[in-house]
Amino acid sequence: MILMSIKIDKDKCIKCGKCIKVCPGSLIYADENKKAFIKYEDECWGCTACLKECGVSAIKYFLGEDIGGRGGSMTVNKGKDFWQWNITDGNGKVHWVKINTKESNKY
Ligand code: SF4
Ligand code: SF4
């Protein structure tokens, strides 16, 4: 069984602590160097809140096999007015979707 979970790249983490604050399950903690890590990865239910908060794309989200294929993953790049979702499928091919956050937040 493939669980939903994330991986945090400590080399990219700038210790902002946002992912720790937004995780609804309190699954992410800071290590002795204040870098974030997921402590209870089996309990991650894939809400993507941490992923969307990280401004430096340090968090990788593992996709379910039905979405990304075996080994698929996703990261987010944030710009001033956009989020770009980068999806790497099970064959290593990268697909992306760019969302205009100004327009998408209009009701
Ligand atoms: S995806 Fe959601 S549940 Fe999983 S670690 Fe991130 S914020 Fe927590
Ligand atoms: S949101 Fe990103 S940069 Fe901030 S603590 Fe979490 S992983 Fe590190």
PDB file of C-alpha atoms in Angstrom, residues 28 52 67 82:
ATOM      1  CA  ILE A  28       5.517  18.390  11.302  1.00  0.00           C
ATOM      2  CA  LYS A  52       0.995  25.391  -0.335  1.00  0.00           C
ATOM      3  CA  ILE A  67      -3.179   9.959  -9.679  1.00  0.00           C
ATOM      4  CA  PHE A  82       0.418  32.345  -9.136  1.00  0.00           C
TER       5      PHE A  82
END
